[in-house]
Structure formats: C-alpha cells, structure tokens
Amino acid sequence: MKKLLFILLLILPTQSFANEKNWNLLKEGGRIVLIRHSLADQFPDGTPIGGGDGSGFTLDSCEKQRVLGKEGIEQSIRMGQEFRKRKIPVAEVLSSIWCRCQETAGYAFGQYKVASFLNSTFQSAYYKNQPKQLKALREYVSNFNDKKRNLVLTTHYSIITAITDAYPGQGTLVITDKKFNVLGTINID
C-alpha cells in the first residue's frame, strides 16, 4: 500500500506540471485545440448508455443521440472556466453537428459554429465521409492564420485519431500545430 501511495505521489505532480505547460502553450495562441466532447453517458430522458447512439439515431434530433449527463455538463463548464481563468485567447469555436459536441461547445464557450467536417465517422453510415471531411478540416486549418488566438474544434474520437496520433478520452483537449502535430494534451476531469 505504501508503494502505491508513493507512486501516486510521484505521478500527480508530473501530471499537474504537464497540464500547466500545455495551458501555457495555449496562452501563446496560434494553436489548434481538438476537443473530444465531454462525457456523454445518457439519452436525453436520462437513460444511461455506455457508448454509441440509440436505434433510430438521426442527426436532426437529440432524442436518440447520446448526450451529456450531469457529469459531462459539469466537465464542459469547468473546461470553459479554465479557459477564462487562464485568459486563453480563442479566435473561433467550431463543433460537430452531434448534440454531445454542440453541448460541450455551448457549456464551455457559449458561442460556436457547426462545421460538418468535424462530424463523427465512427458509424458505418458516416465512415465513407472521412476522407472528404479530413480534407476539408486540413484546408480550414491551413487557412487559420491567427498567431495570437487559438482555434477550438469540438469533435469526436474518430476524427481526432484520424488526424493525429492522439487517443483522447471524453473531455480531453489535444493541442496541435497547424499540421496536426500533437504538442500536448489536457484532461478535464
């Protein structure tokens, strides 16, 4: 038990230092922030769900989509609070059309725009869109030339892993340059 406690004490300060280093990257501006949506673990009626979306899923209604529960909402709010507290400059916030991404962007940042190139390609019906979406994402980011503020993109695991070498959990920020080289990650617990 003492060994476990000692290991935890060694790991925790390192994670805190890494997070500070990564927040400082964002203070500099000119970064791309890929956010995997916050914890989405239920349907709108409160029914728990482990992953994926419900049967009858459609993009035009949140009723059959996985959405943020209380913990996911709080996680999104904390995310926004950290950006404001640290005075992280944001040029623009874009979101996938999926409800869980729009909720994350809304609770964290308030204002956002929907961008279809951030949509999930996980489900077989959408996987065929991935090459076109990634091309559009790369084009959009290549035209982002604000060196003082950051571009925030709220999206899905399938997009982040396709464009970077990161494997983020829900509510994780992946910080990259314009070529999608990963510079760091921040987990919002």
Coordinates of N, CA, C and O in Angstrom, one line a residue:
M1 N 0.8 -1.2 0.0 CA 0.0 0.0 0.0 C 0.9 1.3 0.0 O 0.6 2.2 -0.7
K2 N 2.0 1.2 0.8 CA 2.9 2.4 0.8 C 3.5 2.6 -0.5 O 3.7 3.8 -0.9
K3 N 3.9 1.5 -1.2 CA 4.5 1.7 -2.6 C 3.5 2.4 -3.5 O 3.9 3.2 -4.3
L4 N 2.2 1.9 -3.5 CA 1.2 2.5 -4.3 C 1.0 4.0 -4.0 O 1.0 4.8 -4.9
L5 N 1.0 4.4 -2.8 CA 0.9 5.8 -2.4 C 2.1 6.6 -2.9 O 1.9 7.7 -3.4
F6 N 3.3 6.0 -2.7 CA 4.5 6.7 -3.2 C 4.4 6.9 -4.7 O 4.8 8.0 -5.2
I7 N 4.0 5.9 -5.5 CA 3.9 6.0 -6.9 C 2.9 7.1 -7.3 O 3.2 7.9 -8.2
L8 N 1.8 7.1 -6.6 CA 0.7 8.1 -6.9 C 1.3 9.5 -6.6 O 1.0 10.5 -7.4
L9 N 2.0 9.7 -5.6 CA 2.6 11.0 -5.2 C 3.6 11.4 -6.3 O 3.8 12.6 -6.5
L10 N 4.3 10.5 -6.9 CA 5.2 10.9 -7.9 C 4.5 11.2 -9.2 O 5.0 12.2 -9.9
I11 N 3.4 10.6 -9.5 CA 2.7 10.8 -10.8 C 1.9 12.1 -10.8 O 2.0 12.8 -11.7
L12 N 1.2 12.4 -9.7 CA 0.3 13.5 -9.6 C 1.0 14.9 -9.9 O 0.6 15.6 -10.7
P13 N 2.2 15.2 -9.3 CA 2.8 16.4 -9.6 C 3.3 16.5 -11.1 O 3.2 17.6 -11.7
T14 N 3.7 15.4 -11.6 CA 4.1 15.4 -13.0 C 2.9 15.8 -13.9 O 3.1 16.6 -14.9
Q15 N 1.7 15.2 -13.7 CA 0.6 15.5 -14.5 C 0.2 17.0 -14.3 O -0.1 17.6 -15.3
S16 N 0.3 17.5 -13.1 CA -0.1 18.9 -12.9 C 0.9 19.8 -13.6 O 0.5 20.8 -14.3
F17 N 2.2 19.4 -13.6 CA 3.2 20.2 -14.3 C 3.0 20.2 -15.8 O 3.0 21.2 -16.5
A18 N 2.7 19.0 -16.3 CA 2.4 18.8 -17.8 C 1.2 19.6 -18.2 O 1.2 20.3 -19.2
N19 N 0.1 19.7 -17.4 CA -1.1 20.5 -17.7 C -0.7 21.9 -17.7 O -1.1 22.6 -18.6
E20 N 0.1 22.4 -16.8 CA 0.5 23.8 -16.7 C 1.3 24.2 -18.0 O 1.1 25.2 -18.6
K21 N 2.2 23.3 -18.4 CA 3.0 23.5 -19.6 C 2.1 23.6 -20.8 O 2.2 24.5 -21.7
N22 N 1.1 22.8 -20.9 CA 0.1 22.8 -22.0 C -0.8 24.0 -22.0 O -1.1 24.5 -23.1
W23 N -1.2 24.4 -20.8 CA -2.1 25.6 -20.8 C -1.2 26.8 -21.2 O -1.7 27.7 -21.9
N24 N 0.1 26.8 -20.9 CA 0.9 27.9 -21.3 C 1.1 27.9 -22.9 O 1.2 29.0 -23.5
L25 N 1.1 26.7 -23.5 CA 1.1 26.7 -25.0 C -0.1 27.4 -25.5 O 0.0 28.1 -26.5
L26 N -1.2 27.2 -24.9 CA -2.5 27.9 -25.4 C -2.4 29.4 -25.1 O -3.0 30.1 -25.9
K27 N -1.8 29.8 -24.1 CA -1.7 31.3 -23.8 C -0.9 32.0 -24.9 O -1.2 33.1 -25.2
E28 N 0.0 31.2 -25.6 CA 0.8 31.8 -26.7 C -0.1 32.1 -27.9 O 0.2 33.0 -28.7
G29 N -1.1 31.3 -28.1 CA -2.0 31.4 -29.2 C -1.5 30.7 -30.5 O -0.4 30.1 -30.4
G30 N -2.2 30.8 -31.5 CA -1.8 30.1 -32.8 C -1.9 28.6 -32.8 O -1.4 28.0 -33.7
R31 N -2.6 28.0 -31.8 CA -2.7 26.6 -31.7 C -4.1 26.1 -32.2 O -5.0 26.9 -32.2
I32 N -4.1 24.8 -32.5 CA -5.4 24.2 -32.8 C -5.7 23.3 -31.6 O -4.9 22.5 -31.2
V33 N -6.9 23.4 -31.1 CA -7.3 22.7 -29.9 C -8.5 21.8 -30.4 O -9.6 22.2 -30.6
L34 N -8.2 20.5 -30.5 CA -9.2 19.5 -30.8 C -9.7 18.9 -29.5 O -9.0 18.4 -28.6
I35 N -11.0 19.1 -29.3 CA -11.6 18.7 -28.0 C -12.5 17.5 -28.3 O -13.4 17.6 -29.2
R36 N -12.3 16.4 -27.7 CA -13.2 15.3 -27.7 C -14.4 15.7 -26.8 O -14.1 16.0 -25.6
H37 N -15.6 15.6 -27.3 CA -16.7 16.0 -26.5 C -16.6 15.5 -25.1 O -16.0 14.5 -24.8
S38 N -17.3 16.2 -24.1 CA -17.3 15.9 -22.7 C -18.1 14.5 -22.5 O -18.7 14.0 -23.5
L39 N -18.0 14.0 -21.3 CA -18.6 12.7 -21.0 C -20.1 12.7 -21.4 O -20.9 13.5 -20.9
A40 N -20.4 11.8 -22.4 CA -21.7 11.6 -22.9 C -22.2 10.2 -22.5 O -21.7 9.3 -23.2
D41 N -23.0 10.1 -21.5 CA -23.3 8.8 -21.0 C -24.8 8.5 -20.8 O -25.2 7.6 -20.1
Q42 N -25.6 9.3 -21.5 CA -27.1 9.0 -21.4 C -27.8 9.5 -22.6 O -27.3 10.3 -23.4
F43 N -29.1 9.1 -22.7 CA -30.0 9.7 -23.6 C -30.7 10.9 -23.0 O -30.6 11.1 -21.8
P44 N -31.3 11.8 -23.8 CA -32.0 13.0 -23.2 C -32.9 12.7 -22.0 O -33.1 13.5 -21.2
D45 N -33.6 11.5 -22.0 CA -34.5 11.2 -21.0 C -33.8 10.7 -19.7 O -34.5 10.4 -18.7
G46 N -32.5 10.7 -19.7 CA -31.7 10.2 -18.5 C -31.3 8.8 -18.5 O -30.6 8.3 -17.6
T47 N -31.8 8.0 -19.5 CA -31.5 6.6 -19.6 C -30.0 6.4 -19.8 O -29.4 7.0 -20.8
P48 N -29.2 5.7 -19.0 CA -27.8 5.5 -19.2 C -27.5 4.8 -20.5 O -28.2 3.9 -20.9
I49 N -26.3 5.1 -21.1 CA -25.9 4.4 -22.3 C -24.3 4.4 -22.2 O -23.7 5.4 -21.8
G50 N -23.7 3.3 -22.6 CA -22.3 3.1 -22.5 C -21.6 3.8 -23.6 O -20.5 4.3 -23.5
G51 N -22.1 3.7 -24.8 CA -21.4 4.3 -26.0 C -22.3 4.2 -27.2 O -23.3 3.5 -27.2
G52 N -21.9 4.8 -28.3 CA -22.7 4.8 -29.5 C -23.9 5.6 -29.3 O -24.1 6.3 -28.3
D53 N -24.8 5.5 -30.3 CA -26.1 6.2 -30.2 C -27.2 5.2 -30.3 O -27.0 4.0 -30.7
G54 N -28.4 5.6 -30.0 CA -29.5 4.7 -29.9 C -30.0 4.3 -31.3 O -29.7 4.8 -32.3
S55 N -30.9 3.3 -31.3 CA -31.5 2.9 -32.5 C -32.5 4.0 -33.0 O -33.0 4.7 -32.2
G56 N -32.6 4.2 -34.3 CA -33.4 5.3 -34.8 C -32.6 6.6 -34.7 O -33.2 7.7 -34.9
F57 N -31.3 6.6 -34.5 CA -30.4 7.7 -34.5 C -30.6 8.6 -35.7 O -30.6 8.1 -36.8
T58 N -30.7 9.9 -35.5 CA -30.7 10.8 -36.6 C -30.0 12.1 -36.2 O -30.0 12.4 -35.0
L59 N -29.4 12.8 -37.1 CA -28.6 14.0 -36.8 C -29.5 15.2 -36.5 O -29.1 16.1 -35.9
D60 N -30.8 15.1 -37.0 CA -31.6 16.3 -36.8 C -32.4 16.3 -35.5 O -33.2 17.2 -35.2
S61 N -32.1 15.3 -34.6 CA -32.8 15.2 -33.3 C -31.9 14.7 -32.2 O -31.2 13.7 -32.5
C62 N -31.8 15.3 -31.1 CA -31.0 14.8 -30.0 C -31.7 13.6 -29.2 O -31.1 13.0 -28.4
E63 N -33.0 13.4 -29.5 CA -33.8 12.4 -28.8 C -33.2 11.0 -28.8 O -33.3 10.3 -27.9
K64 N -32.5 10.6 -29.9 CA -32.0 9.3 -30.0 C -30.4 9.3 -30.0 O -29.8 8.3 -30.2
Q65 N -29.9 10.4 -29.6 CA -28.4 10.5 -29.6 C -27.9 10.4 -28.1 O -28.7 10.8 -27.2
R66 N -26.7 10.0 -28.0 CA -26.0 10.0 -26.7 C -25.7 11.5 -26.4 O -25.3 12.2 -27.2
V67 N -26.0 11.9 -25.2 CA -25.8 13.4 -24.8 C -25.1 13.4 -23.5 O -24.9 12.4 -22.8
L68 N -24.7 14.7 -23.1 CA -24.0 14.9 -21.8 C -25.0 14.7 -20.7 O -26.1 15.2 -20.7
G69 N -24.6 14.0 -19.7 CA -25.3 13.9 -18.4 C -24.7 15.0 -17.5 O -24.0 15.9 -17.9
K70 N -25.1 14.9 -16.2 CA -24.7 15.9 -15.2 C -23.2 16.1 -15.2 O -22.6 17.2 -15.2
E71 N -22.5 15.0 -15.2 CA -21.0 15.0 -15.1 C -20.4 15.6 -16.3 O -19.5 16.4 -16.3
G72 N -20.9 15.3 -17.5 CA -20.5 15.8 -18.8 C -20.7 17.3 -18.9 O -19.9 18.1 -19.4
I73 N -21.9 17.8 -18.4 CA -22.2 19.2 -18.3 C -21.2 19.9 -17.4 O -20.6 21.0 -17.8
E74 N -21.0 19.4 -16.2 CA -20.0 20.0 -15.3 C -18.6 20.0 -15.9 O -17.9 21.0 -15.7
Q75 N -18.2 19.0 -16.6 CA -16.9 18.9 -17.2 C -16.8 20.0 -18.2 O -15.7 20.7 -18.3
S76 N -17.8 20.2 -19.0 CA -17.8 21.3 -20.1 C -17.7 22.7 -19.4 O -16.9 23.5 -19.9
I77 N -18.4 22.9 -18.4 CA -18.4 24.1 -17.7 C -17.0 24.4 -17.1 O -16.5 25.5 -17.2
R78 N -16.4 23.4 -16.5 CA -15.0 23.5 -15.9 C -14.0 23.8 -17.0 O -13.1 24.7 -16.8
M79 N -14.2 23.2 -18.2 CA -13.4 23.5 -19.3 C -13.4 25.0 -19.7 O -12.4 25.6 -19.8
G80 N -14.6 25.5 -19.8 CA -14.7 26.9 -20.1 C -14.2 27.8 -19.1 O -13.5 28.8 -19.3
Q81 N -14.4 27.4 -17.8 CA -13.9 28.2 -16.7 C -12.3 28.3 -16.7 O -11.8 29.3 -16.4
E82 N -11.7 27.1 -17.1 CA -10.3 27.1 -17.1 C -9.8 28.0 -18.3 O -8.8 28.8 -18.1
F83 N -10.4 28.0 -19.4 CA -10.1 28.9 -20.5 C -10.2 30.4 -20.0 O -9.3 31.2 -20.3
R84 N -11.3 30.7 -19.4 CA -11.5 32.1 -18.9 C -10.5 32.5 -17.8 O -9.9 33.6 -17.8
K85 N -10.4 31.6 -16.8 CA -9.5 31.9 -15.7 C -8.0 32.1 -16.1 O -7.3 33.0 -15.6
R86 N -7.6 31.4 -17.1 CA -6.2 31.4 -17.6 C -6.1 32.4 -18.7 O -5.0 32.6 -19.3
K87 N -7.2 33.1 -19.1 CA -7.2 34.1 -20.2 C -6.6 33.5 -21.5 O -5.8 34.1 -22.1
I88 N -7.1 32.3 -21.8 CA -6.7 31.6 -23.1 C -7.4 32.3 -24.2 O -8.6 32.3 -24.3
P89 N -6.6 32.9 -25.2 CA -7.3 33.6 -26.3 C -7.9 32.6 -27.3 O -7.2 31.6 -27.7
V90 N -9.1 32.8 -27.6 CA -9.8 31.9 -28.6 C -10.3 32.8 -29.8 O -11.0 33.8 -29.6
A91 N -10.0 32.4 -31.0 CA -10.4 33.1 -32.2 C -11.8 32.6 -32.6 O -12.7 33.4 -32.9
E92 N -12.0 31.3 -32.5 CA -13.3 30.7 -33.0 C -13.5 29.4 -32.4 O -12.5 28.6 -32.1
V93 N -14.7 29.0 -32.2 CA -15.1 27.7 -31.7 C -16.0 27.0 -32.7 O -17.0 27.6 -33.1
L94 N -15.6 25.9 -33.2 CA -16.4 25.1 -34.2 C -16.8 23.8 -33.5 O -16.1 23.2 -32.7
S95 N -18.0 23.2 -33.9 CA -18.5 22.0 -33.3 C -19.0 21.1 -34.4 O -19.6 21.5 -35.4
S96 N -18.9 19.8 -34.2 CA -19.6 18.8 -35.0 C -21.1 19.0 -34.8 O -21.5 19.6 -33.8
I97 N -21.9 18.5 -35.7 CA -23.4 18.7 -35.6 C -24.0 17.8 -34.5 O -25.0 18.0 -34.0
W98 N -23.2 16.7 -34.0 CA -23.7 15.8 -33.0 C -24.0 16.6 -31.7 O -23.3 17.5 -31.4
C99 N -25.1 16.3 -31.1 CA -25.6 17.1 -29.9 C -24.6 17.1 -28.8 O -24.4 18.2 -28.2
R100 N -23.9 16.0 -28.6 CA -22.9 16.0 -27.5 C -21.8 17.0 -27.7 O -21.2 17.6 -26.8
C101 N -21.4 17.2 -29.0 CA -20.3 18.2 -29.3 C -20.9 19.6 -29.1 O -20.2 20.5 -28.6
Q102 N -22.1 19.8 -29.6 CA -22.7 21.1 -29.5 C -22.9 21.5 -28.0 O -22.7 22.6 -27.6
E103 N -23.3 20.5 -27.2 CA -23.5 20.8 -25.8 C -22.2 21.1 -25.2 O -22.1 22.1 -24.4
T104 N -21.1 20.4 -25.5 CA -19.8 20.7 -24.9 C -19.3 22.1 -25.3 O -18.9 22.8 -24.4
A105 N -19.4 22.4 -26.6 CA -19.0 23.8 -27.0 C -19.9 24.8 -26.4 O -19.4 25.9 -25.9
G106 N -21.2 24.6 -26.3 CA -22.1 25.6 -25.7 C -21.8 25.8 -24.2 O -21.7 27.0 -23.8
Y107 N -21.7 24.8 -23.4 CA -21.5 24.9 -22.0 C -20.1 25.5 -21.7 O -19.9 26.3 -20.8
A108 N -19.1 25.2 -22.5 CA -17.8 25.6 -22.3 C -17.5 27.0 -22.8 O -16.9 27.9 -22.1
F109 N -18.0 27.3 -24.0 CA -17.6 28.6 -24.6 C -18.8 29.5 -25.0 O -18.6 30.7 -25.3
G110 N -20.0 29.0 -24.9 CA -21.2 29.8 -25.2 C -21.4 29.8 -26.7 O -22.2 29.0 -27.3
Q111 N -20.7 30.7 -27.4 CA -20.9 30.8 -28.9 C -20.0 29.8 -29.6 O -18.9 29.6 -29.3
Y112 N -20.6 29.2 -30.7 CA -19.9 28.3 -31.6 C -20.6 28.2 -32.9 O -21.7 28.6 -33.0
K113 N -19.9 27.7 -33.9 CA -20.5 27.4 -35.2 C -20.4 25.9 -35.5 O -19.4 25.3 -35.0
V114 N -21.3 25.4 -36.2 CA -21.3 24.0 -36.6 C -20.5 23.8 -37.9 O -20.7 24.6 -38.8
A115 N -19.6 22.8 -37.9 CA -18.8 22.5 -39.1 C -18.9 21.0 -39.4 O -18.5 20.2 -38.6
S116 N -19.5 20.7 -40.5 CA -19.7 19.2 -40.8 C -18.4 18.4 -40.9 O -18.5 17.2 -40.7
F117 N -17.3 19.1 -41.2 CA -16.1 18.3 -41.3 C -15.6 17.8 -39.9 O -14.7 16.9 -39.9
L118 N -16.3 18.2 -38.9 CA -15.9 17.7 -37.5 C -16.9 16.5 -37.1 O -16.7 16.0 -36.0
N119 N -17.8 16.2 -37.9 CA -18.8 15.1 -37.6 C -18.1 13.8 -37.4 O -17.1 13.5 -38.1
S120 N -18.7 13.0 -36.6 CA -18.2 11.6 -36.4 C -18.2 10.8 -37.7 O -19.1 10.9 -38.5
T121 N -17.2 9.9 -37.8 CA -17.2 9.0 -38.9 C -17.1 7.6 -38.4 O -16.7 6.6 -39.1
F122 N -17.5 7.4 -37.1 CA -17.4 6.1 -36.4 C -18.4 5.1 -37.0 O -18.0 4.0 -37.2
Q123 N -19.6 5.5 -37.1 CA -20.6 4.6 -37.6 C -20.5 4.4 -39.1 O -20.1 5.2 -39.9
S124 N -20.8 3.1 -39.5 CA -20.6 2.7 -40.9 C -21.3 3.7 -41.9 O -20.8 3.9 -43.0
A125 N -22.4 4.2 -41.5 CA -23.1 5.1 -42.5 C -22.3 6.4 -42.7 O -22.5 7.1 -43.8
Y126 N -21.4 6.8 -41.8 CA -20.6 8.0 -42.0 C -19.2 7.8 -42.3 O -18.5 8.7 -42.6
Y127 N -18.7 6.6 -42.2 CA -17.3 6.3 -42.3 C -16.8 6.7 -43.7 O -15.7 7.2 -43.9
K128 N -17.7 6.5 -44.7 CA -17.3 6.9 -46.1 C -17.0 8.3 -46.3 O -16.3 8.8 -47.2
N129 N -17.5 9.2 -45.4 CA -17.3 10.6 -45.4 C -15.9 11.1 -44.9 O -15.5 12.2 -45.1
Q130 N -15.2 10.1 -44.2 CA -14.0 10.5 -43.6 C -12.9 11.2 -44.5 O -12.4 12.3 -44.1
P131 N -12.6 10.7 -45.6 CA -11.6 11.3 -46.5 C -11.9 12.8 -46.8 O -11.1 13.7 -46.8
K132 N -13.2 12.9 -47.2 CA -13.7 14.3 -47.6 C -13.6 15.2 -46.4 O -13.2 16.4 -46.5
Q133 N -14.1 14.7 -45.2 CA -14.1 15.6 -44.0 C -12.7 16.0 -43.6 O -12.4 17.1 -43.3
L134 N -11.7 15.0 -43.6 CA -10.4 15.3 -43.2 C -9.7 16.3 -44.2 O -8.9 17.2 -43.8
K135 N -10.0 16.2 -45.5 CA -9.5 17.1 -46.4 C -10.0 18.5 -46.1 O -9.3 19.5 -46.1
A136 N -11.3 18.6 -45.9 CA -11.9 19.9 -45.5 C -11.4 20.5 -44.2 O -11.1 21.7 -44.1
L137 N -11.2 19.6 -43.2 CA -10.6 20.0 -42.0 C -9.2 20.6 -42.2 O -8.8 21.7 -41.7
R138 N -8.4 19.9 -42.9 CA -7.0 20.3 -43.2 C -7.0 21.7 -43.9 O -6.2 22.6 -43.6
E139 N -7.9 21.8 -44.9 CA -8.0 23.1 -45.6 C -8.4 24.3 -44.7 O -7.8 25.3 -44.7
Y140 N -9.4 24.0 -43.8 CA -9.8 25.0 -42.9 C -8.7 25.5 -42.0 O -8.5 26.7 -41.8
V141 N -8.0 24.5 -41.4 CA -6.9 24.8 -40.5 C -5.8 25.5 -41.2 O -5.1 26.4 -40.7
S142 N -5.5 25.1 -42.5 CA -4.4 25.7 -43.2 C -4.7 27.2 -43.4 O -3.7 28.0 -43.6
N143 N -5.9 27.6 -43.5 CA -6.3 29.0 -43.7 C -6.4 29.8 -42.4 O -6.7 31.0 -42.4
F144 N -6.2 29.1 -41.2 CA -6.3 29.7 -39.9 C -4.9 30.4 -39.7 O -3.9 29.7 -39.5
N145 N -4.8 31.7 -39.7 CA -3.6 32.4 -39.6 C -3.5 33.3 -38.4 O -2.6 34.2 -38.4
D146 N -4.3 33.1 -37.4 CA -4.3 33.9 -36.2 C -3.2 33.4 -35.3 O -3.3 32.3 -34.7
K147 N -2.1 34.1 -35.1 CA -1.0 33.7 -34.3 C -1.1 34.0 -32.8 O -0.4 33.6 -32.0
K148 N -2.2 34.8 -32.5 CA -2.3 35.3 -31.1 C -3.5 34.6 -30.4 O -3.6 34.6 -29.2
R149 N -4.4 34.0 -31.2 CA -5.5 33.3 -30.6 C -5.6 31.8 -31.1 O -4.9 31.5 -32.1
N150 N -6.3 31.0 -30.4 CA -6.4 29.6 -30.8 C -7.7 29.2 -31.5 O -8.8 29.9 -31.2
L151 N -7.7 28.2 -32.3 CA -8.9 27.7 -33.0 C -9.3 26.4 -32.2 O -8.5 25.5 -32.0
V152 N -10.5 26.5 -31.7 CA -11.1 25.4 -30.9 C -12.1 24.5 -31.7 O -13.0 25.1 -32.3
L153 N -11.8 23.2 -31.8 CA -12.7 22.3 -32.6 C -13.2 21.2 -31.7 O -12.4 20.4 -31.2
T154 N -14.5 21.2 -31.5 CA -15.1 20.2 -30.7 C -15.6 19.1 -31.6 O -16.5 19.3 -32.4
T155 N -15.1 17.9 -31.4 CA -15.3 16.8 -32.3 C -15.4 15.5 -31.6 O -15.7 15.4 -30.4
H156 N -15.0 14.4 -32.3 CA -15.1 13.0 -31.9 C -13.8 12.3 -31.9 O -12.9 12.7 -32.6
Y157 N -13.8 11.2 -31.2 CA -12.6 10.3 -31.2 C -12.2 10.0 -32.6 O -11.0 10.0 -32.9
S158 N -13.1 9.6 -33.5 CA -12.8 9.1 -34.8 C -12.1 10.2 -35.6 O -11.2 9.8 -36.4
I159 N -12.4 11.4 -35.5 CA -11.7 12.5 -36.2 C -10.4 12.8 -35.6 O -9.4 12.9 -36.3
I160 N -10.3 12.9 -34.3 CA -9.0 13.2 -33.7 C -8.0 12.1 -33.9 O -6.8 12.4 -34.3
T161 N -8.4 10.9 -33.8 CA -7.4 9.8 -34.1 C -7.0 9.7 -35.5 O -5.9 9.2 -35.9
A162 N -7.9 10.1 -36.4 CA -7.6 10.0 -37.8 C -6.6 11.1 -38.3 O -5.9 10.9 -39.2
I163 N -6.6 12.2 -37.6 CA -5.8 13.4 -38.0 C -4.6 13.5 -37.2 O -3.6 14.3 -37.5
T164 N -4.5 12.9 -36.0 CA -3.3 13.0 -35.1 C -3.0 11.6 -34.6 O -3.6 10.6 -35.0
D165 N -1.9 11.5 -33.8 CA -1.6 10.2 -33.2 C -2.0 10.2 -31.7 O -1.5 9.4 -30.9
A166 N -3.0 11.0 -31.4 CA -3.6 11.0 -30.0 C -4.8 10.1 -29.9 O -5.5 9.9 -30.9
Y167 N -5.0 9.6 -28.7 CA -6.2 8.7 -28.4 C -6.9 9.3 -27.2 O -6.8 8.8 -26.1
P168 N -7.7 10.4 -27.3 CA -8.2 11.1 -26.2 C -9.4 10.5 -25.6 O -10.3 9.9 -26.3
G169 N -9.5 10.6 -24.3 CA -10.8 10.3 -23.6 C -11.8 11.4 -23.7 O -11.5 12.5 -24.3
Q170 N -13.0 11.2 -23.3 CA -14.0 12.2 -23.3 C -13.6 13.4 -22.5 O -13.2 13.2 -21.3
G171 N -13.7 14.6 -23.0 CA -13.3 15.8 -22.3 C -11.9 16.1 -22.3 O -11.4 16.9 -21.5
T172 N -11.1 15.5 -23.3 CA -9.7 15.8 -23.4 C -9.4 16.8 -24.5 O -10.0 16.7 -25.6
L173 N -8.5 17.7 -24.2 CA -8.1 18.7 -25.2 C -6.8 18.2 -25.8 O -5.8 17.9 -25.1
V174 N -6.7 18.1 -27.1 CA -5.5 17.8 -27.8 C -5.0 19.0 -28.5 O -5.7 19.6 -29.4
I175 N -3.8 19.5 -28.1 CA -3.2 20.7 -28.6 C -2.3 20.4 -29.8 O -1.4 19.6 -29.6
T176 N -2.5 21.0 -30.9 CA -1.6 20.7 -32.1 C -1.2 22.0 -32.7 O -1.7 23.1 -32.5
D177 N -0.3 21.8 -33.7 CA 0.1 22.9 -34.6 C -0.8 22.8 -35.8 O -1.7 21.9 -35.8
K178 N -0.6 23.6 -36.8 CA -1.5 23.6 -38.0 C -1.3 22.4 -38.8 O -2.1 22.1 -39.6
K179 N -0.2 21.6 -38.6 CA 0.0 20.4 -39.3 C -0.5 19.2 -38.5 O -0.2 18.0 -38.9
F180 N -1.2 19.4 -37.4 CA -1.7 18.4 -36.5 C -0.7 17.6 -35.8 O -1.0 16.5 -35.4
N181 N 0.5 18.2 -35.6 CA 1.5 17.5 -34.8 C 1.0 17.8 -33.3 O 0.8 19.0 -33.0
V182 N 0.9 16.8 -32.5 CA 0.5 16.9 -31.1 C 1.5 17.6 -30.3 O 2.7 17.1 -30.2
L183 N 1.2 18.7 -29.6 CA 2.1 19.4 -28.8 C 1.8 19.1 -27.3 O 2.7 19.3 -26.5
G184 N 0.6 18.6 -27.0 CA 0.3 18.3 -25.6 C -1.2 18.0 -25.5 O -2.0 18.2 -26.5
T185 N -1.6 17.4 -24.4 CA -3.0 17.2 -24.1 C -3.3 17.7 -22.7 O -2.4 17.7 -21.8
I186 N -4.6 18.0 -22.5 CA -5.1 18.4 -21.2 C -6.4 17.6 -20.9 O -7.3 17.6 -21.7
N187 N -6.4 16.9 -19.8 CA -7.6 16.2 -19.4 C -8.4 17.0 -18.5 O -7.9 17.5 -17.4
I188 N -9.7 17.3 -18.8 CA -10.6 18.0 -17.9 C -11.4 16.9 -17.1 O -12.2 16.2 -17.7
D189 N -11.0 16.8 -15.8 CA -11.7 15.8 -15.0 C -12.9 16.3 -14.4 O -13.2 17.5 -14.2

